[in-house]
mmCIF file of C-alpha atoms in Angstrom:
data_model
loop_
_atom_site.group_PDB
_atom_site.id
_atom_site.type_symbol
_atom_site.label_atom_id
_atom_site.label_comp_id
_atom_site.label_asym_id
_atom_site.label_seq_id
_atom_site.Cartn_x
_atom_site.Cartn_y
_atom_site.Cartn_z
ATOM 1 C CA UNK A 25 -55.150 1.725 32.924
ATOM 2 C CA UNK A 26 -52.868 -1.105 33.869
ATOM 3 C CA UNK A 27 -52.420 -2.290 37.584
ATOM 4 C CA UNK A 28 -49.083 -0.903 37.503
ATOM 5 C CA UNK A 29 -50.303 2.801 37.933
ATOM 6 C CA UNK A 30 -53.927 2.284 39.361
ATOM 7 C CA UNK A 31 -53.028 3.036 43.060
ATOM 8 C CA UNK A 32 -52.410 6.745 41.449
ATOM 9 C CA UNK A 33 -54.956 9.125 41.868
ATOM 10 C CA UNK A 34 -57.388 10.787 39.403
ATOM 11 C CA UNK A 35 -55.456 13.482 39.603
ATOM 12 C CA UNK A 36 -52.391 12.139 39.190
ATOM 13 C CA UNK A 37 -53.285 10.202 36.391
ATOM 14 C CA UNK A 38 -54.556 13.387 34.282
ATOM 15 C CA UNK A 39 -50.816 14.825 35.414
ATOM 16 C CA UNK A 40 -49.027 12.156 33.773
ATOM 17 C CA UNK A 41 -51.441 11.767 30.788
ATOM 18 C CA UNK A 42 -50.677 15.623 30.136
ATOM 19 C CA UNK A 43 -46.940 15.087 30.570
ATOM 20 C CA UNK A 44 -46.774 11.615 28.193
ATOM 21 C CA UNK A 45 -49.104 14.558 25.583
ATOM 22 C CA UNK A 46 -46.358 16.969 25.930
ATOM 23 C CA UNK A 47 -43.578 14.868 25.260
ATOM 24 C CA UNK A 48 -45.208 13.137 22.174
ATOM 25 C CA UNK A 49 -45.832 16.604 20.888
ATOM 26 C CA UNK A 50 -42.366 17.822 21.108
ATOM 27 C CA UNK A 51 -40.896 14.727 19.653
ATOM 28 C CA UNK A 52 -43.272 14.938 16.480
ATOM 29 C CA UNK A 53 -42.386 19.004 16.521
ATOM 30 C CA UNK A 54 -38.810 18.291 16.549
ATOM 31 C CA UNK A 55 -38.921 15.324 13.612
ATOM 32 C CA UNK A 56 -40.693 17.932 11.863
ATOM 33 C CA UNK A 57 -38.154 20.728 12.293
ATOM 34 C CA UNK A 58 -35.704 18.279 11.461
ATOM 35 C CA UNK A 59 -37.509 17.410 8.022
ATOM 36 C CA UNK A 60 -38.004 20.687 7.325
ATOM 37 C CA UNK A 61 -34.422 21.968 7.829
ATOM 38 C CA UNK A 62 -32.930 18.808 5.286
ATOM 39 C CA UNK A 63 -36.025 20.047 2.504
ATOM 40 C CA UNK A 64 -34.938 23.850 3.507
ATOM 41 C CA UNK A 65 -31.144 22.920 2.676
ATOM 42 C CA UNK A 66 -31.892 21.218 -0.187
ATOM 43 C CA UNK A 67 -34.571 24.124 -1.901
ATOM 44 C CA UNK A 68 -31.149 26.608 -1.270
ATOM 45 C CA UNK A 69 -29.344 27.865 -4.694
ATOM 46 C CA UNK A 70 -25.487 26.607 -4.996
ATOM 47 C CA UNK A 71 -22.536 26.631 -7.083
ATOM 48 C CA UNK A 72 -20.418 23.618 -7.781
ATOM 49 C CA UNK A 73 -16.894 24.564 -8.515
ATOM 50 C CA UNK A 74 -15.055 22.244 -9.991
ATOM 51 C CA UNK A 75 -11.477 21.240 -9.268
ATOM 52 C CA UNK A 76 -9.888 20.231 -12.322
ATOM 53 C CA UNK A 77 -6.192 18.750 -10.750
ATOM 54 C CA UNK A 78 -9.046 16.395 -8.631
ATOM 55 C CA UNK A 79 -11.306 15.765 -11.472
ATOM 56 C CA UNK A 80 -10.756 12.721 -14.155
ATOM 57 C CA UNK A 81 -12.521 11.660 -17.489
ATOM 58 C CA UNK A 82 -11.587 8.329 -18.686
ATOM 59 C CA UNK A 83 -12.747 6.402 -21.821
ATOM 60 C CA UNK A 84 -13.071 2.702 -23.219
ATOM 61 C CA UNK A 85 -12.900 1.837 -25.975
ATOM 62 C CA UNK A 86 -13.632 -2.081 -27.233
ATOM 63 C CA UNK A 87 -11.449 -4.104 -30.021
ATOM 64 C CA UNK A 88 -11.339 -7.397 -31.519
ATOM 65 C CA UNK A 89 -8.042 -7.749 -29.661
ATOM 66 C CA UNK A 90 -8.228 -5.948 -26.111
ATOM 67 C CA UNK A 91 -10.215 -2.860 -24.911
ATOM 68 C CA UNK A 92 -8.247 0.369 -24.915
ATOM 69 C CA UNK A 93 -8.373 2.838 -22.163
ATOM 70 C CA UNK A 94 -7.441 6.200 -21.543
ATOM 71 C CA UNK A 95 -7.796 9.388 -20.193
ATOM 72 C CA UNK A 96 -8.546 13.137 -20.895
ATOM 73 C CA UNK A 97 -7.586 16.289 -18.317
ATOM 74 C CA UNK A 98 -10.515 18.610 -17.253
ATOM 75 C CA UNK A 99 -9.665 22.275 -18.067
ATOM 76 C CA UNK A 100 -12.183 23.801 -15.823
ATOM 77 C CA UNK A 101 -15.762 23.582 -14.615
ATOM 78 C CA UNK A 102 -18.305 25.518 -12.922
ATOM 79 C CA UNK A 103 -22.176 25.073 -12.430
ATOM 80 C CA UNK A 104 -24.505 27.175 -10.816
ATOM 81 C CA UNK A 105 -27.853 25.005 -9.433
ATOM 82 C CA UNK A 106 -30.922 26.758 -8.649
ATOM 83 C CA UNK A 107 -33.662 25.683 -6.298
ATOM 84 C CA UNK A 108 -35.787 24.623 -8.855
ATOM 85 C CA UNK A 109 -33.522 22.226 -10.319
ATOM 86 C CA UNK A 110 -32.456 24.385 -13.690
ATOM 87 C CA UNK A 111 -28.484 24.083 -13.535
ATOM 88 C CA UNK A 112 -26.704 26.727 -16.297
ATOM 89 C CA UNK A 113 -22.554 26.723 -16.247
ATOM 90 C CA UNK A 114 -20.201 24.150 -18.113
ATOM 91 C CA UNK A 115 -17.834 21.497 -17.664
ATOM 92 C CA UNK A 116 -14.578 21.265 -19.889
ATOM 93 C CA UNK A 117 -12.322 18.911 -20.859
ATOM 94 C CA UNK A 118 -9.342 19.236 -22.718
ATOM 95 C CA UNK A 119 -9.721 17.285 -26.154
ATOM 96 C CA UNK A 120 -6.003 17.445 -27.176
ATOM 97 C CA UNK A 121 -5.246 15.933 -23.721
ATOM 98 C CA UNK A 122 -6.685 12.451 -25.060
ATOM 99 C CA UNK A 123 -4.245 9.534 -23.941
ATOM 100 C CA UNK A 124 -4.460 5.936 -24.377
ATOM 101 C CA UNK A 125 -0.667 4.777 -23.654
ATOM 102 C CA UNK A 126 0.073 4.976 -27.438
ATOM 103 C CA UNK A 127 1.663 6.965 -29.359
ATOM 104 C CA UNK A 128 0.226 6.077 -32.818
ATOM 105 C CA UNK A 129 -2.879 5.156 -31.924
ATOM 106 C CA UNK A 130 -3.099 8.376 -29.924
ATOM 107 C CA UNK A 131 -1.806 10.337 -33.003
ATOM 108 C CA UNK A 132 -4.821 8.333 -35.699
ATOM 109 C CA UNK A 133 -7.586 9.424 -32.744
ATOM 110 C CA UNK A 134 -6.575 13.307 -32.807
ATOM 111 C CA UNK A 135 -5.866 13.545 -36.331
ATOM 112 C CA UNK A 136 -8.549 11.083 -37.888
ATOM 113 C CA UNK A 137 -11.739 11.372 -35.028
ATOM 114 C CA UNK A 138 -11.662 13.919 -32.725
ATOM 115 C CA UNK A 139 -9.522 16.682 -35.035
ATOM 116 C CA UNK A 140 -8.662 18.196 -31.969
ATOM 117 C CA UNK A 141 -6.668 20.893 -33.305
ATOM 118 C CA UNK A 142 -9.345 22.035 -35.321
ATOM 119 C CA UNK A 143 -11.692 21.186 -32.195
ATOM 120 C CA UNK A 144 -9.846 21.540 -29.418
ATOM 121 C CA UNK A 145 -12.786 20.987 -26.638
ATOM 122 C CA UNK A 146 -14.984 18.863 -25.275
ATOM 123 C CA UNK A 147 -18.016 20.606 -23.249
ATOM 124 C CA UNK A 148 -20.640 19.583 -21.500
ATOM 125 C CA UNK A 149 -23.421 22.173 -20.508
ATOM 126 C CA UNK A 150 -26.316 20.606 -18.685
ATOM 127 C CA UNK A 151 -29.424 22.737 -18.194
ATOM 128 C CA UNK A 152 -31.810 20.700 -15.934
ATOM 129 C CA UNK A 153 -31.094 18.334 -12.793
ATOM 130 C CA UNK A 154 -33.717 15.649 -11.762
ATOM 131 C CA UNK A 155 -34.029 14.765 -8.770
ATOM 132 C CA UNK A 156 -32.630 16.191 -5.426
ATOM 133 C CA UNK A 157 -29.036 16.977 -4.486
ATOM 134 C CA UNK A 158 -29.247 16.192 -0.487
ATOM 135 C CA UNK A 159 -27.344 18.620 1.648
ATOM 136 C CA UNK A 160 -25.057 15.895 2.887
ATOM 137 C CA UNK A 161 -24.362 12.135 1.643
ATOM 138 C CA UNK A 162 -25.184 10.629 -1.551
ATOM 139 C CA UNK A 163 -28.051 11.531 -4.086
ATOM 140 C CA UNK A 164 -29.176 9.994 -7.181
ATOM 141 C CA UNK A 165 -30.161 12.480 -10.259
ATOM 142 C CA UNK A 166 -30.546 12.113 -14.099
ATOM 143 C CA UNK A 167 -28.809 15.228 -15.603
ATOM 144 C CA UNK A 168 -30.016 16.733 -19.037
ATOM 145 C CA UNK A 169 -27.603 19.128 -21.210
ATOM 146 C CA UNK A 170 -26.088 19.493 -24.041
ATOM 147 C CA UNK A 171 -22.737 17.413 -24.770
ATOM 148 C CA UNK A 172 -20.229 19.306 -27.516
ATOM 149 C CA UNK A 173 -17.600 16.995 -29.089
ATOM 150 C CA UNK A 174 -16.239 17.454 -32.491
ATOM 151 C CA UNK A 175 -17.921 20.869 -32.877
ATOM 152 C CA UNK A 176 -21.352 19.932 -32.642
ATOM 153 C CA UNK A 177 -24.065 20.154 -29.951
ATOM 154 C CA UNK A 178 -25.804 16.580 -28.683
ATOM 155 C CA UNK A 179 -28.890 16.375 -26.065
ATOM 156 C CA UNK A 180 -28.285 14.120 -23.549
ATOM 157 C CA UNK A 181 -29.528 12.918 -20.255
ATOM 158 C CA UNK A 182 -27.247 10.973 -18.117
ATOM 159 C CA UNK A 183 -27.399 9.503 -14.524
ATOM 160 C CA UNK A 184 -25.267 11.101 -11.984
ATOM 161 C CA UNK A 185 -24.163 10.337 -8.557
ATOM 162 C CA UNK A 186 -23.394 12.967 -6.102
ATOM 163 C CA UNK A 187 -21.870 12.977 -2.969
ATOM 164 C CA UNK A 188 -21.456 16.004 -0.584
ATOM 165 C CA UNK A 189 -19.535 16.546 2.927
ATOM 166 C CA UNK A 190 -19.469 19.900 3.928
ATOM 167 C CA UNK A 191 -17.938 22.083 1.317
ATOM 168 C CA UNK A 192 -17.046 19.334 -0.596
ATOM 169 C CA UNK A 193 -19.056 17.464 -3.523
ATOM 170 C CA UNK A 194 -18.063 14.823 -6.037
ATOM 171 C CA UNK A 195 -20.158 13.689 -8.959
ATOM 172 C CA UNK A 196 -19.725 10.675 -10.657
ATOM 173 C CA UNK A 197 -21.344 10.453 -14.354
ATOM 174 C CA UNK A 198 -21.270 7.400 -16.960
ATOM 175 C CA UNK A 199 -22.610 7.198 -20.649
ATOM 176 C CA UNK A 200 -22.149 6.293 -23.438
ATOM 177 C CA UNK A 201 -20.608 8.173 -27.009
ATOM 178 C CA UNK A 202 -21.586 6.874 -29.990
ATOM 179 C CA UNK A 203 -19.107 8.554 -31.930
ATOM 180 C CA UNK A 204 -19.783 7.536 -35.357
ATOM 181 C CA UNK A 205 -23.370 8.102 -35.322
ATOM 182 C CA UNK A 206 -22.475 11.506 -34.506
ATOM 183 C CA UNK A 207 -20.168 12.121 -37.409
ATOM 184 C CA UNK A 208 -17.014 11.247 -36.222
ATOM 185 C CA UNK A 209 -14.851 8.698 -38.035
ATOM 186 C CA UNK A 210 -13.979 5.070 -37.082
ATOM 187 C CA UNK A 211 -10.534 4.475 -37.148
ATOM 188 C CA UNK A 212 -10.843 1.016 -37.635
ATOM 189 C CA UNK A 213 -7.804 -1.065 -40.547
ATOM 190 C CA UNK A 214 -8.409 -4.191 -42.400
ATOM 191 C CA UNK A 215 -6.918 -5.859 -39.251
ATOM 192 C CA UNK A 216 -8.074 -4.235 -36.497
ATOM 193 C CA UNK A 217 -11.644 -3.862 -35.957
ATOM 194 C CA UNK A 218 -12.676 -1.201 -32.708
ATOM 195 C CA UNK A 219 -16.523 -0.442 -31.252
ATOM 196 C CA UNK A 220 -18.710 2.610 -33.408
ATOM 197 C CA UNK A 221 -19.098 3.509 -28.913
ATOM 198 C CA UNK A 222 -17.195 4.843 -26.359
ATOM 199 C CA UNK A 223 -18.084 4.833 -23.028
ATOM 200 C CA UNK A 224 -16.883 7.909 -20.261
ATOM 201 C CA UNK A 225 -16.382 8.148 -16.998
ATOM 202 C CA UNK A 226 -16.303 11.335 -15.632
ATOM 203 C CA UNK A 227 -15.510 12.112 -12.048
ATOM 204 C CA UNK A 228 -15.892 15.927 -10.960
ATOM 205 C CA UNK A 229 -14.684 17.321 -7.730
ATOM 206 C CA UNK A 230 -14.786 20.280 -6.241
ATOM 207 C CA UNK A 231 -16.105 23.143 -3.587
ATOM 208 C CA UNK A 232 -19.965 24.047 -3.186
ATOM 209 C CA UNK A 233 -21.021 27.415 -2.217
ATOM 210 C CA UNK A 234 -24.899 27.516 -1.124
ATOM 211 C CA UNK A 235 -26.612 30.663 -0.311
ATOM 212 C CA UNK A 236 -30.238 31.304 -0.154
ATOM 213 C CA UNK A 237 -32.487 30.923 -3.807
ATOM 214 C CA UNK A 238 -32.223 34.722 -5.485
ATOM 215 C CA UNK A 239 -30.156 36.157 -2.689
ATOM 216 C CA UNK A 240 -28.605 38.317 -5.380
ATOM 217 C CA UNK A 241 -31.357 40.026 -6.302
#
C-alpha cells in the first residue's frame, strides 16, 4: 500500500479493495458478454439474397496484343448459410449476356467456346464456407462448390471477401477458369494468339436475413 492511501483505515482499505474487485469483475463480465454476443451472431443461420441489378461478373482475358475485358449480367442468386458453415442455394449468371465491346469477337466466344445457346448458364453452387462470416465488417472465407460452365460440373474452392452493414452484404470472389482444360475451345487464329485462362471477378450484393439456427423446425 502506497503512501498515497495509508492514512486510510483498515477498514477503509478492505472497502475500497472490495469496490476496485467489483469493478474488475464487471468489466471482465461485460467483455465477456460482449464476446459472446459477436460468436452468438455469428453461430445464427442466414440467407444471402442476391441483388442481381447491384451484382457484376467481369472477365480477362490475355492476348499477344492487349488483354480483353468484359462483362456478364447476374440472373439471380440466393444462398442459404447455416451455422455450421454448410451453405446450399446458387448463384447465376447469364452466359448469353457475355460482352467484351466487340461484336465479332463476342459472336466467335458464344458460338465457338461457351455455345451459349446450347448452354445458356453459368452457375455456381457452393456447398461449404470456411471460415466465419462476422455479423458486421469484413470477413475472410475460402468457399467450396461446384462451378457449371459449358454444361459440366467443376469443384472449386475460391477465396471470398465479405462485407456486411446491417441488412446489407457484399461478397467479392476472384479465380481463375481454365477454360480449355475444361473442354472448351480456344478461339485463338494464326495471328492472334489469346491465354488457355480466364480470370473472374464476381461481385454479389444483396440483403441478409438471419434468424436463429433451425428456427423452422
Amino acid at each position: 500500500m502506497g503512501r498515497a492511501d495509508s492514512w486510510l483505515g483498515t477498514d477503509q482499505r478492505l472497502a475500497m479493495d472490495r469496490m476496485c474487485s467489483q469493478v474488475r469483475r464487471r468489466i471482465v463480465l461485460t467483455a465477456l458478454l460482449l464476446a459472446a454476443g459477436t460468436v452468438l451472431a455469428a453461430a445464427q443461420d442466414a440467407d444471402y439474397r442476391v441483388d442481381p441489378a447491384q451484382s457484376s461478373v467481369e472477365f480477362t482475358l490475355g492476348d499477344v496484343l492487349h488483354t480483353v475485358r468484359g462483362t456478364f449480367k447476374v440472373k439471380q442468386g440466393d444462398l442459404q448459410v447455416e451455422a455450421d458453415g454448410k451453405v446450399s442455394g446458387q448463384v447465376v449468371v447469364d452466359a448469353a449476356s457475355g460482352d467484351s465491346g466487340s461484336g465479332m469477337r463476342d459472336r466467335k466466344m458464344h458460338k465457338e467456346v461457351l455455345e451459349s445457346t446450347r448452354y445458356p448458364e453459368i452457375a455456381f453452387r457452393p456447398d461449404r464456407i470456411d471460415g466465419a462470416v462476422a455479423s458486421s465488417g469484413k470477413s475472410s472465407v475460402l468457399i467450396h462448390g461446384m462451378f457449371n460452365i459449358h454444361g459440366t460440373d467443376r469443384e472449386i474452392t475460391v477465396p471470398a471477401q465479405v462485407e456486411t452493414s446491417g441488412e446489407q452484404w457484399t461478397a467479392t470472389v476472384h479465380f481463375t477458369v481454365p477454360y480449355q482444360k475444361w473442354g472448351m475451345k480456344n478461339p485463338s487464329t494464326l495471328f492472334l494468339r489469346v491465354s488457355d485462362t480466364v480470370e473472374i471477378d464476381l461481385v454479389a450484393t444483396g440483403t441478409v436475413v438471419r434468424h436463429t439456427a433451425h428456427s423452422a423446425q
